[in-house]
Short mmCIF file of C-alpha atoms in Angstrom, two decimals:
data_model
loop_
_atom_site.label_atom_id
_atom_site.label_comp_id
_atom_site.label_asym_id
_atom_site.label_seq_id
_atom_site.Cartn_x
_atom_site.Cartn_y
_atom_site.Cartn_z
CA MET E 19 0.07 -0.04 -0.08
CA ASP E 20 2.77 2.17 0.83
CA LYS E 21 4.35 1.56 -2.46
CA PHE E 22 1.55 2.21 -4.40
CA PHE E 23 1.07 5.59 -2.32
CA ILE E 24 4.79 6.71 -3.06
CA GLU E 25 4.24 5.69 -6.51
CA LEU E 26 0.90 8.47 -7.32
CA CYS E 27 2.55 10.73 -5.34
CA GLU E 28 6.02 10.26 -7.96
CA ARG E 29 4.08 10.32 -10.67
CA TYR E 30 1.31 13.22 -9.95
CA HIS E 31 2.60 15.11 -6.89
CA SER E 32 4.17 17.81 -9.31
CA GLY E 33 1.54 18.08 -12.06
CA ILE E 34 -0.82 18.77 -8.73
CA LEU E 35 1.64 21.56 -7.47
CA LYS E 36 1.59 23.13 -11.09
CA TYR E 37 -2.38 22.64 -11.37
CA LEU E 38 -2.91 24.41 -7.75
CA TYR E 39 -0.05 26.94 -8.18
CA TYR E 40 -1.90 28.10 -11.53
CA SER E 41 -5.83 28.32 -9.95
CA VAL E 42 -4.48 29.66 -6.60
CA GLY E 43 -1.66 31.98 -7.55
CA ASN E 44 -0.18 31.23 -4.52
CA MET E 45 3.02 28.92 -3.94
CA GLU E 46 2.53 28.42 0.02
CA ASP E 47 -1.13 27.99 -0.75
CA ALA E 48 -0.58 25.36 -3.81
CA LYS E 49 1.69 23.34 -1.05
CA ASP E 50 -0.77 23.45 1.44
CA ILE E 51 -4.03 22.22 -0.90
CA THR E 52 -1.02 19.57 -2.83
CA GLN E 53 -0.56 18.09 0.70
CA GLU E 54 -4.49 18.01 1.38
CA VAL E 55 -4.94 16.42 -1.37
CA PHE E 56 -2.63 13.30 -1.27
CA VAL E 57 -3.50 13.16 3.21
CA ILE E 58 -7.17 12.07 0.89
CA VAL E 59 -5.63 10.03 -1.31
CA TYR E 60 -3.11 8.11 1.01
CA ASN E 61 -6.40 7.97 3.14
CA ARG E 62 -8.53 5.93 0.52
CA ILE E 63 -5.44 4.95 -1.34
CA GLU E 64 -7.07 0.79 -1.23
CA GLU E 65 -10.75 2.22 -2.50
CA LEU E 66 -7.81 3.91 -5.38
CA GLU E 67 -6.13 0.40 -5.90
CA HIS E 68 -8.87 -0.63 -8.20
CA HIS E 69 -10.51 2.86 -9.26
CA GLU E 70 -9.86 3.16 -13.16
CA ASN E 71 -9.12 6.36 -13.73
CA ILE E 72 -6.70 7.22 -10.83
CA GLY E 73 -4.80 10.54 -12.30
CA GLY E 74 -9.20 11.63 -12.93
CA PHE E 75 -10.36 11.19 -9.27
CA ILE E 76 -6.67 12.86 -7.84
CA TYR E 77 -7.46 16.72 -10.61
CA GLN E 78 -10.32 16.43 -9.32
CA THR E 79 -9.60 16.46 -5.91
CA ALA E 80 -7.16 19.01 -6.29
CA LYS E 81 -9.99 20.60 -8.45
CA PHE E 82 -12.31 20.87 -5.85
CA LEU E 83 -10.12 21.78 -2.71
CA ALA E 84 -8.95 25.11 -5.32
CA ASP E 85 -12.28 25.73 -5.97
CA ASN E 86 -13.12 26.16 -2.51
CA PHE E 87 -9.34 27.42 -1.00
CA LYS E 88 -11.17 30.55 -3.01
CA ARG E 89 -14.47 30.70 -2.04
CA LYS E 90 -13.25 30.77 0.90
CA ALA E 91 -10.50 34.17 0.35
CA VAL E 92 -13.71 35.55 -1.17
CA LYS E 93 -15.90 35.39 1.66
CA LYS E 94 -12.81 36.45 3.87
CA SER E 95 -12.39 39.38 1.80
CA LEU E 96 -15.59 40.53 1.22
CA ASN E 97 -16.29 39.91 4.96
CA GLU E 98 -13.04 42.55 5.88
CA THR E 99 -13.89 45.24 2.81
CA TYR E 100 -17.16 44.96 4.82
CA ILE E 101 -16.70 45.49 8.01
CA TYR E 102 -13.76 48.64 6.53
CA ARG E 103 -16.89 49.79 4.37
CA GLU E 104 -18.99 49.81 7.75
CA ILE E 105 -16.71 52.53 9.86
CA GLY E 106 -15.88 56.15 9.07
CA SER E 107 -12.42 58.12 8.45
CA LYS E 108 -11.88 58.65 12.23
CA GLU E 109 -13.44 55.01 12.83
CA LYS E 110 -10.66 53.71 10.27
CA ASP E 111 -7.80 55.85 11.55
CA LEU E 112 -8.56 54.93 15.06
CA TYR E 113 -8.61 51.33 13.90
CA GLU E 114 -5.28 51.30 11.76
CA LYS E 115 -3.69 52.63 15.06
CA LEU E 116 -4.47 50.10 17.14
CA ILE E 117 -3.16 47.37 14.49
CA LYS E 118 -0.31 48.76 14.48
CA THR E 119 0.03 49.54 18.54
CA TYR E 120 -1.09 45.44 18.84
CA ASP E 121 0.97 44.43 16.02
CA ARG E 122 4.14 46.85 17.58
CA LYS E 123 4.04 44.37 21.21
CA ILE E 124 4.66 41.13 18.63
CA ASP E 125 8.05 39.93 19.55
CA VAL E 126 7.72 37.04 16.94
CA ASN E 127 10.71 35.81 17.66
CA GLN E 128 9.21 35.00 21.43
CA TYR E 129 6.27 33.86 19.74
CA VAL E 130 7.57 31.16 17.49
CA ASP E 131 9.81 29.83 20.31
CA ASN E 132 7.05 29.63 22.38
CA VAL E 133 5.37 27.32 19.81
CA LEU E 134 8.58 25.85 19.52
CA LEU E 135 8.75 25.36 23.22
CA LEU E 136 5.11 23.11 23.11
CA LEU E 137 6.32 20.56 20.85
CA THR E 138 7.47 17.83 21.23
CA GLU E 139 11.76 16.94 20.45
CA GLU E 140 10.71 14.73 17.63
CA LYS E 141 8.50 17.62 15.88
CA GLN E 142 11.01 20.37 16.91
CA GLN E 143 13.24 18.17 14.58
CA LEU E 144 11.15 17.67 11.89
CA TYR E 145 10.44 21.98 11.82
CA ARG E 146 14.41 22.45 12.34
CA LEU E 147 15.03 20.27 9.36
CA TYR E 148 13.06 21.76 6.65
CA TYR E 149 12.24 25.38 7.77
CA ILE E 150 15.44 26.48 9.64
CA GLU E 151 18.22 24.39 7.86
CA ASP E 152 16.17 24.77 4.04
CA LYS E 153 16.47 19.95 3.74
CA SER E 154 14.26 18.76 1.23
CA TYR E 155 12.10 16.22 2.16
CA ARG E 156 14.19 13.72 0.68
CA GLU E 157 16.56 14.66 2.63
CA ILE E 158 14.96 14.68 5.64
CA ALA E 159 13.58 11.24 5.03
CA GLU E 160 17.08 10.10 4.82
CA ILE E 161 18.26 11.72 7.65
CA LEU E 162 15.97 10.43 9.77
CA ASN E 163 15.54 6.82 7.90
CA VAL E 164 11.94 6.86 6.98
CA ASN E 165 9.50 6.68 4.36
CA GLU E 166 9.61 9.91 1.99
CA ALA E 167 5.66 9.81 2.13
CA SER E 168 5.06 9.05 5.84
CA LEU E 169 7.31 12.40 6.28
CA ARG E 170 5.00 14.38 4.31
CA MET E 171 1.91 13.46 6.73
CA LYS E 172 4.00 13.93 9.39
CA TYR E 173 4.82 17.78 8.03
CA VAL E 174 1.30 17.66 7.31
CA ARG E 175 0.62 17.02 10.72
CA LEU E 176 3.59 19.33 11.88
CA ARG E 177 1.21 22.45 10.23
CA ARG E 178 -2.01 21.64 11.56
CA GLU E 179 -0.69 21.47 15.03
CA ILE E 180 1.90 24.77 14.58
CA LYS E 181 -1.77 26.46 13.60
CA LYS E 182 -3.60 25.73 16.26
CA LEU E 183 -0.60 26.34 19.02
CA ILE E 184 -0.15 29.99 17.27
CA LYS E 185 -4.27 30.19 17.59
CA GLN E 186 -4.29 29.25 21.01
CA ILE E 187 -1.23 31.90 22.05
CA ALA E 188 -1.65 34.79 20.17
CA LYS E 189 -5.44 34.45 22.12
CA GLU E 190 -4.11 34.15 25.09
CA LYS E 191 -1.16 36.49 24.71
CA PHE E 192 -4.21 39.31 22.74
CA ILE E 193 -6.50 38.71 25.71
CA SER E 194 -4.12 39.53 28.28
CA SER E 195 -2.42 42.13 26.77
CA ALA E 196 -6.23 44.50 25.42
CA TYR E 197 -7.22 43.23 29.12
CA GLY E 198 -4.13 43.55 31.63
#
């Protein structure tokens, strides 16, 4: 099963990434969505072993996720535009000042350090190898002596965990700084 998944990754990954990049217009978002596509593929691998059009399934999944991503982006943009239009010019200036004040209070290095401290040693090592030492998945898989496909899944889970931790820390810091 893992061998089949690796074959699918090797055959379709770069094409899906290119397709998603042209679809959403941002490489980081395209990489994230590509990971989501292959998580779905991994979760449905047994079903796909007998599928008559695997490539079609993978591209349709990518199209669905890209469309969903774009819908959410448009909705978020519309909400932000609406909120911004609803407040007058004096309030806009005050709003901008408040945002700048809060931005200045954020110590990005402390923020990252706080997040990393909440991770296990294994996850800290994964973070360091990929994001700090800029090693490829293949290099990291060799260093850790693990399957590249399973390593990719670890990074998907790591990104999700980091996003949750960042939201949690941001909420704690902003609430305490706003009311403290």
